[in-house]
PDB file of C-alpha atoms in Angstrom:
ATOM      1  CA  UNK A  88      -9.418  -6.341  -8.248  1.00  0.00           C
ATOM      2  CA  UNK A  89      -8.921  -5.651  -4.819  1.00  0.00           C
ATOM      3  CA  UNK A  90      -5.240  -6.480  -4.402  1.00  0.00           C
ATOM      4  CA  UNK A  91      -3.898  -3.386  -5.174  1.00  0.00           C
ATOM      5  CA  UNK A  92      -4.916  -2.245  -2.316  1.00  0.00           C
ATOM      6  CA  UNK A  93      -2.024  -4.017  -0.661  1.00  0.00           C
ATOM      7  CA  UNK A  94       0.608  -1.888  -2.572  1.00  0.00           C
ATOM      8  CA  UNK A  95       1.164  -0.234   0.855  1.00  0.00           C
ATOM      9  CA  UNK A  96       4.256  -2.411   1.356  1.00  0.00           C
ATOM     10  CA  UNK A  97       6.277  -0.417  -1.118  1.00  0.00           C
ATOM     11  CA  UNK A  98       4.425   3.028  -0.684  1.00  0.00           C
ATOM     12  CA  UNK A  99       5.520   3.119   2.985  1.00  0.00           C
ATOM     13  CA  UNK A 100       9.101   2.487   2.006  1.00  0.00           C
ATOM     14  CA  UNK A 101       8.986   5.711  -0.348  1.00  0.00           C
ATOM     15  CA  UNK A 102       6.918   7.692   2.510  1.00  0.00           C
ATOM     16  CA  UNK A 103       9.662   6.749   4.846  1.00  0.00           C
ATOM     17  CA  UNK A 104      12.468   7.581   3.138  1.00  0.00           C
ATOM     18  CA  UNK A 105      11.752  10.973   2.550  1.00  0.00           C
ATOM     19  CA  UNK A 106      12.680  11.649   5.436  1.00  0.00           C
ATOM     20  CA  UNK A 107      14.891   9.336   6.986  1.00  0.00           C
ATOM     21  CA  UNK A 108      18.436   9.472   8.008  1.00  0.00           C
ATOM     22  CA  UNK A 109      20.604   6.556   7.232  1.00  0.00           C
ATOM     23  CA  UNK A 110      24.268   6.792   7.820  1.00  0.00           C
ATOM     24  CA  UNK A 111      23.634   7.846  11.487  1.00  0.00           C
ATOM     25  CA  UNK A 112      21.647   5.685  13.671  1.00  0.00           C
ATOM     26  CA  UNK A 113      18.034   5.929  13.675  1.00  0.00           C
ATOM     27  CA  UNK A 114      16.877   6.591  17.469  1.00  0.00           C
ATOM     28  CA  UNK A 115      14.132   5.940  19.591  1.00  0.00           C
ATOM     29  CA  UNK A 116      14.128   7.068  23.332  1.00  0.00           C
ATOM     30  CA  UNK A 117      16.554   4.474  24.188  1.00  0.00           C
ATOM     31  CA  UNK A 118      18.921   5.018  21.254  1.00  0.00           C
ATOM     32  CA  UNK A 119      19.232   1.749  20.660  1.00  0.00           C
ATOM     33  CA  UNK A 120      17.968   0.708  17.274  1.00  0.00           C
ATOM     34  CA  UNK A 121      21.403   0.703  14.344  1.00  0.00           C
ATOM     35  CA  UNK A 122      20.287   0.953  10.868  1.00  0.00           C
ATOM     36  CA  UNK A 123      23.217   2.619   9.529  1.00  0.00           C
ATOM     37  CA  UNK A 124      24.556  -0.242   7.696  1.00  0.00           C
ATOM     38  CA  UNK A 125      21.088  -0.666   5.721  1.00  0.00           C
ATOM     39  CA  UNK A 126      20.015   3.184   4.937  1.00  0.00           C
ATOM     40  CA  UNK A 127      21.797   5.664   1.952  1.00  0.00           C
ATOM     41  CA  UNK A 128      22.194   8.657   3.898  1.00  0.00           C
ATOM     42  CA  UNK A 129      19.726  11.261   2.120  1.00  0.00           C
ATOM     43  CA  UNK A 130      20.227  14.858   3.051  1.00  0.00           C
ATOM     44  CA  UNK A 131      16.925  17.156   2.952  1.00  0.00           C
ATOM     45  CA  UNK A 132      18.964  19.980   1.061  1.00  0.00           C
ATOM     46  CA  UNK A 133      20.652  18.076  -1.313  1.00  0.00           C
ATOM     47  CA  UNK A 134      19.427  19.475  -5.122  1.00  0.00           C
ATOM     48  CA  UNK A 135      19.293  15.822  -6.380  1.00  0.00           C
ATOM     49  CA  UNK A 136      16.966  14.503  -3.175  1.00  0.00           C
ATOM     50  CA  UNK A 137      14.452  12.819  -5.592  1.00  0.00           C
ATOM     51  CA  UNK A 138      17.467  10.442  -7.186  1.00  0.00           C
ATOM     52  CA  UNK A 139      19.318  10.055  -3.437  1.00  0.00           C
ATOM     53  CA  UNK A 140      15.942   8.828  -2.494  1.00  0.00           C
ATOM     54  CA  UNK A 141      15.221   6.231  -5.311  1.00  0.00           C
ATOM     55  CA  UNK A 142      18.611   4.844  -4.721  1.00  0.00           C
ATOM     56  CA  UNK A 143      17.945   4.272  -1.097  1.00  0.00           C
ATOM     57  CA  UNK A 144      14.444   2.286  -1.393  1.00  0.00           C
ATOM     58  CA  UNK A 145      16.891   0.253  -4.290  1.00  0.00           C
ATOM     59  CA  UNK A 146      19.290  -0.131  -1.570  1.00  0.00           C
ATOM     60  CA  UNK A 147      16.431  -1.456   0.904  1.00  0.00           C
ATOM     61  CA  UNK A 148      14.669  -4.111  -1.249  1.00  0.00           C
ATOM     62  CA  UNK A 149      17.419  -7.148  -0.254  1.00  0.00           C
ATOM     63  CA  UNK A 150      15.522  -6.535   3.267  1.00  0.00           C
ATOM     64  CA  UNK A 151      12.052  -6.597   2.315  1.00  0.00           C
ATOM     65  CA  UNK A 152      11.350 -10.071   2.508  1.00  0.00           C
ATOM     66  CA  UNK A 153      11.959 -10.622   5.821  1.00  0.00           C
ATOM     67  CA  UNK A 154      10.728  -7.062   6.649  1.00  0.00           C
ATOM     68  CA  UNK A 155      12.205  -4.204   9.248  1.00  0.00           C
ATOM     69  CA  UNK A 156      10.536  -3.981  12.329  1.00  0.00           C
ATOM     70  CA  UNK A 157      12.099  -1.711  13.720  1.00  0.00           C
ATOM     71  CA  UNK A 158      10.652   0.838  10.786  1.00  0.00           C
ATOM     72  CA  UNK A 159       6.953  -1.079  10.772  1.00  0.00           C
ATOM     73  CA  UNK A 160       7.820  -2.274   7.405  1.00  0.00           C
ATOM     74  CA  UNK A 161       5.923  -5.759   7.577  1.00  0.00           C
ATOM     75  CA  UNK A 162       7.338  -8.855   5.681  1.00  0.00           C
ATOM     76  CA  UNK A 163       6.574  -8.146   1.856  1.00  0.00           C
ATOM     77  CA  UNK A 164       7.178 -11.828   0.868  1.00  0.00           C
ATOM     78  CA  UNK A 165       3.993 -12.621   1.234  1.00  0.00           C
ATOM     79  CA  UNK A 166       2.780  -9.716   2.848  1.00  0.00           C
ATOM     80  CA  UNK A 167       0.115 -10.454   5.371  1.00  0.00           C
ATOM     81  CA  UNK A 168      -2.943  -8.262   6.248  1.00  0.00           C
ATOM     82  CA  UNK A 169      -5.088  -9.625   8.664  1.00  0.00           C
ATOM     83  CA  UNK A 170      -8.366  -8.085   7.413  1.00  0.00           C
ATOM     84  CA  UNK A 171      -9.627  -5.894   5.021  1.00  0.00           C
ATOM     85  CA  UNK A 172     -13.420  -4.517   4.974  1.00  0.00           C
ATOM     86  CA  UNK A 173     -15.431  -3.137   2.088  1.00  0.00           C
ATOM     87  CA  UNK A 174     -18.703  -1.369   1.723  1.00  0.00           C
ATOM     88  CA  UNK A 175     -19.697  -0.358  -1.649  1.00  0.00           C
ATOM     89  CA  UNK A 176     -22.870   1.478  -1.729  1.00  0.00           C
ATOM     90  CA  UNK A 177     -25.796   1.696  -4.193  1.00  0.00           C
ATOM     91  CA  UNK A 178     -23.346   3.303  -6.610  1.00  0.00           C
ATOM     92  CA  UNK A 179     -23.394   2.702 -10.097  1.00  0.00           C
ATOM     93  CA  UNK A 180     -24.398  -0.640 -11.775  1.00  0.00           C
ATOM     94  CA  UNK A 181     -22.170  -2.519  -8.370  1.00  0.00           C
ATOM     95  CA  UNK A 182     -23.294  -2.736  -4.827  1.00  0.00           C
ATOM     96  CA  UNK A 183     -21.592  -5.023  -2.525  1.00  0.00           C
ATOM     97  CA  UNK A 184     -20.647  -6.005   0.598  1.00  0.00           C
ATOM     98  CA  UNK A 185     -17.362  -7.999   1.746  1.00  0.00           C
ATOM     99  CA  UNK A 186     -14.593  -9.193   3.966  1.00  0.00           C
ATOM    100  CA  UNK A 187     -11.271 -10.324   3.059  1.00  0.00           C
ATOM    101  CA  UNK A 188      -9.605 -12.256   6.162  1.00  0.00           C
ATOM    102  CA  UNK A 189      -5.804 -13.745   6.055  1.00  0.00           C
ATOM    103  CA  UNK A 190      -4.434 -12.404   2.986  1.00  0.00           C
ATOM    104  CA  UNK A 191      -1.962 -12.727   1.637  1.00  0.00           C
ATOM    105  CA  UNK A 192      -0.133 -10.698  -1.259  1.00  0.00           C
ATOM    106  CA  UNK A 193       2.935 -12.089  -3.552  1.00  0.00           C
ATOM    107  CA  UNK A 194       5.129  -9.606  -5.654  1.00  0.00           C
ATOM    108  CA  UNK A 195       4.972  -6.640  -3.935  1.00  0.00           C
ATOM    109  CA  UNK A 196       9.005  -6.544  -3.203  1.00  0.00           C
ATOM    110  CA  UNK A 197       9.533  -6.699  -7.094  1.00  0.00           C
ATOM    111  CA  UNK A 198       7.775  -2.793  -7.129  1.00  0.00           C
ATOM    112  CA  UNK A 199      10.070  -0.525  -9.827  1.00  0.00           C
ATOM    113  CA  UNK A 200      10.053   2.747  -8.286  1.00  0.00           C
ATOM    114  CA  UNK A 201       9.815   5.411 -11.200  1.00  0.00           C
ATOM    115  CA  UNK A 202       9.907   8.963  -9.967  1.00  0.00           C
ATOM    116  CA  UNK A 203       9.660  10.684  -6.751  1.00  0.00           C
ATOM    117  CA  UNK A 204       9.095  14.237  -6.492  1.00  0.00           C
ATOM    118  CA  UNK A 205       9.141  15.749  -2.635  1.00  0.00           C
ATOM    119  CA  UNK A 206       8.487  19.035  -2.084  1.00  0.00           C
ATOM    120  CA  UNK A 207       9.509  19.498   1.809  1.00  0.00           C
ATOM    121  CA  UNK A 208       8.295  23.435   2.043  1.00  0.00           C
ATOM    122  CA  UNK A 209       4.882  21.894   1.447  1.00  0.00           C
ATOM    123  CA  UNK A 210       5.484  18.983   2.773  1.00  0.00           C
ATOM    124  CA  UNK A 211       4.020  17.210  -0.217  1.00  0.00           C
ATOM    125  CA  UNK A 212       5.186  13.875  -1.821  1.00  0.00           C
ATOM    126  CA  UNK A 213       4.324  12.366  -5.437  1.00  0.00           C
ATOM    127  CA  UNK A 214       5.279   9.131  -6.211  1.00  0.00           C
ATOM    128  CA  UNK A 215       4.941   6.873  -9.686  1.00  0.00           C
ATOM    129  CA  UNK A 216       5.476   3.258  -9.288  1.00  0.00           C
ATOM    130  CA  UNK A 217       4.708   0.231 -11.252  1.00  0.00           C
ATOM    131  CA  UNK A 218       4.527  -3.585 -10.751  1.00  0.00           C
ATOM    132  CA  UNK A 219       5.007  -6.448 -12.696  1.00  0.00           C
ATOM    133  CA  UNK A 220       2.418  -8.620 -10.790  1.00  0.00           C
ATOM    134  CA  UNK A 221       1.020  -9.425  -8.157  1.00  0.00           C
ATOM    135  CA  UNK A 222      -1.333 -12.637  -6.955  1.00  0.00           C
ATOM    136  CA  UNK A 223      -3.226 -12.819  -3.239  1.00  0.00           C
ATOM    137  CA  UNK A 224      -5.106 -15.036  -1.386  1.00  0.00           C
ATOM    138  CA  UNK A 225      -7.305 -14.966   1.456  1.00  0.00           C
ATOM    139  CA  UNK A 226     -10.547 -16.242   2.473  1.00  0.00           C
ATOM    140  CA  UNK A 227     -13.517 -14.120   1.489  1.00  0.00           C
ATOM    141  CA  UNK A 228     -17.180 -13.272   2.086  1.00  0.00           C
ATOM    142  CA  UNK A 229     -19.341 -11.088  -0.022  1.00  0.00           C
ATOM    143  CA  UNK A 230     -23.195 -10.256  -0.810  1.00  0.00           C
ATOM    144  CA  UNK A 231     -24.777  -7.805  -3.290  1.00  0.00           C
ATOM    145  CA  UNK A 232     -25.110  -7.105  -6.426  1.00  0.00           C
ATOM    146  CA  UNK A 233     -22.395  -6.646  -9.431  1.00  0.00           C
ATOM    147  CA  UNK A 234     -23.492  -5.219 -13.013  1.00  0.00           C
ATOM    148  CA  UNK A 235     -26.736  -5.958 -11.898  1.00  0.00           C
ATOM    149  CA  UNK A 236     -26.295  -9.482 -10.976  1.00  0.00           C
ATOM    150  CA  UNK A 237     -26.564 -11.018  -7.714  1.00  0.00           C
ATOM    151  CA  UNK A 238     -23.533 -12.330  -6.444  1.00  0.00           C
ATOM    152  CA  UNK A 239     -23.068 -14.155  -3.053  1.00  0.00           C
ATOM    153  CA  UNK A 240     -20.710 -16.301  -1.102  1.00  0.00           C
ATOM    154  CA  UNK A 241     -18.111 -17.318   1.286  1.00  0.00           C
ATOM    155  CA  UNK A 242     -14.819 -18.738   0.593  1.00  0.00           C
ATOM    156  CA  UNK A 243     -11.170 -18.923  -0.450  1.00  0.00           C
ATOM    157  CA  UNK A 244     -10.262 -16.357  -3.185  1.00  0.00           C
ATOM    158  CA  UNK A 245      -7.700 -15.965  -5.414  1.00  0.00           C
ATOM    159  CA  UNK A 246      -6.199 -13.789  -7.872  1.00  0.00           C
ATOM    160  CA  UNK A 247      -3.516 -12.192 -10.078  1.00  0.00           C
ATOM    161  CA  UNK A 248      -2.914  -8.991 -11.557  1.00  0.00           C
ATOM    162  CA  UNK A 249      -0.278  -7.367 -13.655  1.00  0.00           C
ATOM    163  CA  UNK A 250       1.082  -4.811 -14.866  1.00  0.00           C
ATOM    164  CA  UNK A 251      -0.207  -2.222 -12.213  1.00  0.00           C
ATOM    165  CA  UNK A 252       0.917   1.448 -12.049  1.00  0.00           C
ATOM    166  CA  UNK A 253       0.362   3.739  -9.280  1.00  0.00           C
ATOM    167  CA  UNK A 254       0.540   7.617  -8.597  1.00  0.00           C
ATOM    168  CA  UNK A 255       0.178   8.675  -5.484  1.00  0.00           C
ATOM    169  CA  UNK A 256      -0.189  11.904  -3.445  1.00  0.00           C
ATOM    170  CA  UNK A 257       0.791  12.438  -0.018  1.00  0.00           C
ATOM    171  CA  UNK A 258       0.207  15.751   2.012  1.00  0.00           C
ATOM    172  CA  UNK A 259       1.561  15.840   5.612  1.00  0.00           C
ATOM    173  CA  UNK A 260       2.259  18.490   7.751  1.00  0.00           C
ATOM    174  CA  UNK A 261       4.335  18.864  11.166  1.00  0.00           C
ATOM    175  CA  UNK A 262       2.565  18.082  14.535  1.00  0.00           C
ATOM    176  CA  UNK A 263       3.804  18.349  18.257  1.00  0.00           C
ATOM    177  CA  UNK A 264       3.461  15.342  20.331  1.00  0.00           C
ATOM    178  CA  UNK A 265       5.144  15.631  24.249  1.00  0.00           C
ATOM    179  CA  UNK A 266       6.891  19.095  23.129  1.00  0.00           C
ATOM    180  CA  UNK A 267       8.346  17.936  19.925  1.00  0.00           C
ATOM    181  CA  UNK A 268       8.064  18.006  16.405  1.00  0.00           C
ATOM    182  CA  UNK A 269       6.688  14.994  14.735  1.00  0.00           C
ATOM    183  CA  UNK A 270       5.721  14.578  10.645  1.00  0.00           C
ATOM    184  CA  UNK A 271       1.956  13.385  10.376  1.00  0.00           C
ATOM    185  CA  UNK A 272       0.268  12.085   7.027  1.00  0.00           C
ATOM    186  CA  UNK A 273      -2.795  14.189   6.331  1.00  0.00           C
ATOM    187  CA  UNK A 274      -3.878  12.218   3.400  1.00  0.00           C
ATOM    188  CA  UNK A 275      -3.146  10.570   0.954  1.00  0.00           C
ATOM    189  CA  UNK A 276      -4.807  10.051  -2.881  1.00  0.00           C
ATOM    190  CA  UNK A 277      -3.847   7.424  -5.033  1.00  0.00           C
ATOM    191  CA  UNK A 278      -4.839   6.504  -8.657  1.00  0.00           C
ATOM    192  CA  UNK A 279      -3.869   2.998  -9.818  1.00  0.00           C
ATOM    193  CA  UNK A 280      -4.615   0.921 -12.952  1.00  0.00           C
ATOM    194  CA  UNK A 281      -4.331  -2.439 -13.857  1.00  0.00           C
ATOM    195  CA  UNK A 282      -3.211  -3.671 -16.991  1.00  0.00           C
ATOM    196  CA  UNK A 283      -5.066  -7.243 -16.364  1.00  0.00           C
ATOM    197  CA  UNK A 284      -6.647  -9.029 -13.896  1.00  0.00           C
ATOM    198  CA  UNK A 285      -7.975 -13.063 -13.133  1.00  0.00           C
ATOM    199  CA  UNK A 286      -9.708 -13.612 -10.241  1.00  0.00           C
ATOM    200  CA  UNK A 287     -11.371 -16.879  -8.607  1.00  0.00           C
ATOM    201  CA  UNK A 288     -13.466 -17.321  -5.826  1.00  0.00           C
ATOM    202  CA  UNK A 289     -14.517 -20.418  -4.893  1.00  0.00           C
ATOM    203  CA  UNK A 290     -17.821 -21.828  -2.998  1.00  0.00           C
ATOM    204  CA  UNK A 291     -20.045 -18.819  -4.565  1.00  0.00           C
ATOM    205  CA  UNK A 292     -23.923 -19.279  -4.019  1.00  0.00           C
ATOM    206  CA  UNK A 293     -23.772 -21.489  -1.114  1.00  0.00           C
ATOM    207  CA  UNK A 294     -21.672 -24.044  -3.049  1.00  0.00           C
ATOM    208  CA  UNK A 295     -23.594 -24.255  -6.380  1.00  0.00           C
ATOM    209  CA  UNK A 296     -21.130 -25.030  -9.128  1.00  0.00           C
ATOM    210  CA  UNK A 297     -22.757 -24.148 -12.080  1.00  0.00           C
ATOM    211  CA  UNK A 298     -23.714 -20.652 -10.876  1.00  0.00           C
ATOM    212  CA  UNK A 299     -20.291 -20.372  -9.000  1.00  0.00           C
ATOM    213  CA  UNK A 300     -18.779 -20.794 -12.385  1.00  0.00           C
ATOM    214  CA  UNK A 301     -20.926 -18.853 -14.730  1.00  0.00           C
ATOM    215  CA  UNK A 302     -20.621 -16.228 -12.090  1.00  0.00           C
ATOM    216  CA  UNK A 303     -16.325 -16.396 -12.249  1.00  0.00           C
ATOM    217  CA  UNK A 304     -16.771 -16.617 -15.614  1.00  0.00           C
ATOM    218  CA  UNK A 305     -18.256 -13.912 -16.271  1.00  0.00           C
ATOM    219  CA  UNK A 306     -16.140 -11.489 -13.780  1.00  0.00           C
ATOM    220  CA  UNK A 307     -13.057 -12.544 -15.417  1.00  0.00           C
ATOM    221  CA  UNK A 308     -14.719 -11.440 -18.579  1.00  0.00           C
ATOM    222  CA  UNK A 309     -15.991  -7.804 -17.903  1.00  0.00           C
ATOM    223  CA  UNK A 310     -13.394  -7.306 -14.976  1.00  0.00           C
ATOM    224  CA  UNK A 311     -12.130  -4.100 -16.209  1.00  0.00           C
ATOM    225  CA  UNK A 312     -15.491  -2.694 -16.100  1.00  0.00           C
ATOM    226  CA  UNK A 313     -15.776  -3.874 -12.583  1.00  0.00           C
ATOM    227  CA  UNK A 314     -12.345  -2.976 -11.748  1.00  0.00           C
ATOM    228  CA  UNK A 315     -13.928   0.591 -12.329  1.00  0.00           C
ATOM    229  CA  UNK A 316     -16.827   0.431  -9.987  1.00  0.00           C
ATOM    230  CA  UNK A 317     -14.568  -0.442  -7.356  1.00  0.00           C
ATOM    231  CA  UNK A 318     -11.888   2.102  -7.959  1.00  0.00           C
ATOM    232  CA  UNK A 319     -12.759   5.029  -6.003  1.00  0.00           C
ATOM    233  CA  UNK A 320     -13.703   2.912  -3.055  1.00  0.00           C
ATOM    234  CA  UNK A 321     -10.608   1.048  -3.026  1.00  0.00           C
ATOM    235  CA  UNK A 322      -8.650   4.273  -3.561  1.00  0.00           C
ATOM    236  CA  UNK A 323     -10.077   5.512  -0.452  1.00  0.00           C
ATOM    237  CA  UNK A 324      -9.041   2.189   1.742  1.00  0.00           C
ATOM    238  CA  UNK A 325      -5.664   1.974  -0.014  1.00  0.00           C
ATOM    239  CA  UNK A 326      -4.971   5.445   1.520  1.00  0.00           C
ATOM    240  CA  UNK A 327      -6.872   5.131   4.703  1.00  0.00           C
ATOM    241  CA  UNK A 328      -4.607   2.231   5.044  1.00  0.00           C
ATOM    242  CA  UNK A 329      -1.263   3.741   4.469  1.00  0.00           C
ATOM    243  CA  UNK A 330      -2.153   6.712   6.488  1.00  0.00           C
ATOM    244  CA  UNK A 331      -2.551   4.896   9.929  1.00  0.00           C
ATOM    245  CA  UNK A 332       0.327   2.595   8.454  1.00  0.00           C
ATOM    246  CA  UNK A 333       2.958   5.477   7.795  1.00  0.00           C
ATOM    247  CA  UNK A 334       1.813   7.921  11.333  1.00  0.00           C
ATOM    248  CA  UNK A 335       2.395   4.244  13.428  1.00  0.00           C
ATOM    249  CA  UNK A 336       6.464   5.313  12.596  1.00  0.00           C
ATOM    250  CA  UNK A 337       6.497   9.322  12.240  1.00  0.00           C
ATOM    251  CA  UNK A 338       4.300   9.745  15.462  1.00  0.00           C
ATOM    252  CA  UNK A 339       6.502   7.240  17.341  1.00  0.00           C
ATOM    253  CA  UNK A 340      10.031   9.382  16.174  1.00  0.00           C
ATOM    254  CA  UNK A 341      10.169  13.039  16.362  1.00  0.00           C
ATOM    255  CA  UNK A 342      11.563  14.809  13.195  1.00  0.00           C
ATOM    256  CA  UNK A 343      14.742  15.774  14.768  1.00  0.00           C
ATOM    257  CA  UNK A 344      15.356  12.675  15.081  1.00  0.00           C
ATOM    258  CA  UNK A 345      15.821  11.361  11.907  1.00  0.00           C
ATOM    259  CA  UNK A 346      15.797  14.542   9.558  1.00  0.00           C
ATOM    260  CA  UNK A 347      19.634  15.691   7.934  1.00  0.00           C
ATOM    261  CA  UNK A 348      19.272  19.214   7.147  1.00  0.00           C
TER     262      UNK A 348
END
């Protein structure tokens, strides 16, 4: 379930290219950075912006692979997060603990972006996407309690899930950093669902196979209800995520810089 949390690959794409200039070079202090040959030009008064900008994420996915630097945009082939912590509380029938080191997420890059909406007086974005499938890896340690079970363990885990869709909301507004005017991600809300998910995780209960089984076993068979419990909590983490992933670029580049009127 908690893969889709890694969905920021293609959501920071979208986030940047609102407001992104392409067929002039994109500057930082030294001017020295040349994506022209790799970025739709997009103009911020242009009637059709919502289309302009579709085109231009369509235009970027060749590159996502290997990644962009330059715009933070991390390899998306597999795309690697170093760490991921989760707390779920005494909510509902799940409360857990766990840690998800060196993961690593295949698929994102095949995202099909299917409507943006920007409203720049508000400075407000909506975005729809949807994804064939993705499957992650990474080495895992949890403790707690799911649908009343116990459930404990430290491993590798594994897992695939498809046919996700995504809306997300993001509200920014306009700060000043050394004198000039930078965009800044306030927050951002996101609703995802899965269509189905298959997960694995191996050397549960201190390496006892029969309960490490049953207890796969029987996530894989009531994972949508699980799925649920975590939702809000991975909602939050998706966006805290994105937020500190999007302001690394806008607080670094100052809107001027990269804005066509």
């Amino acid at each position: 379930m908690t893969s889709s949390k890694y969905n920021l690959c293609f959501l920071a794409l979208v986030l940047f290219m609102t407001n992104i200039r392409s067929e002039n070079d994109f500057l930082d202090h030294t001017r020295s950075t040349k994506l022209s040959k790799i970025l739709r030009q997009c103009h911020r008064s242009d009637p059709n912006l919502n289309d302009c900008i579709k085109c231009a994420i369509e235009d970027l996915r060749p590159y996502l692979a290997r990644g962009i630097p330059e715009l933070f945009i991390p390899s998306c082939e597999p795309l690697y997060i170093p760490e991921i912590v989760m707390n779920q509380g005494n909510k509902g029938s799940v409360s857990v603990q766990s840690i998800y080191r060196n993961i690593s997420v295949y698929g994102p890059s095949q995202f099909i972006l299917k409507s943006v909406k920007v409203d720049m007086e508000k400075e407000r974005i909506r975005i729809k996407v949807w994804l064939p499938h993705l499957h992650m890896t990474a080495n895992y340690s949890i403790e707690g309690r799911i649908l009343m079970l116990p459930i404990s363990g430290h491993g590798l885990s594994e897992g695939n899930y498809t046919n996700i869709e995504a809306n997300v909301l993001i509200q920014g507004n306009t700060i000043q950093i050394e004198g000039r005017n930078h965009f800044n991600v306030q927050d951002v809300a996101i609703d995802f669902q899965i269509g189905h998910a298959s997960i694995y995780l191996s050397d549960l209960f201190e390496g006892d196979l029969e309960l490490g089984e049953a207890m796969n076993t029987f996530l894989n068979d009531n994972w949508r209800h699980v799925a649920q419990e975590f939702k809000p909590i991975l909602e939050e983490t998706i966006g805290d995520l994105f937020k500190k992933f999007a302001n690394k670029l806008y607080h670094k580049y100052p809107i001027e810089d990269f804005l066509l009127i």
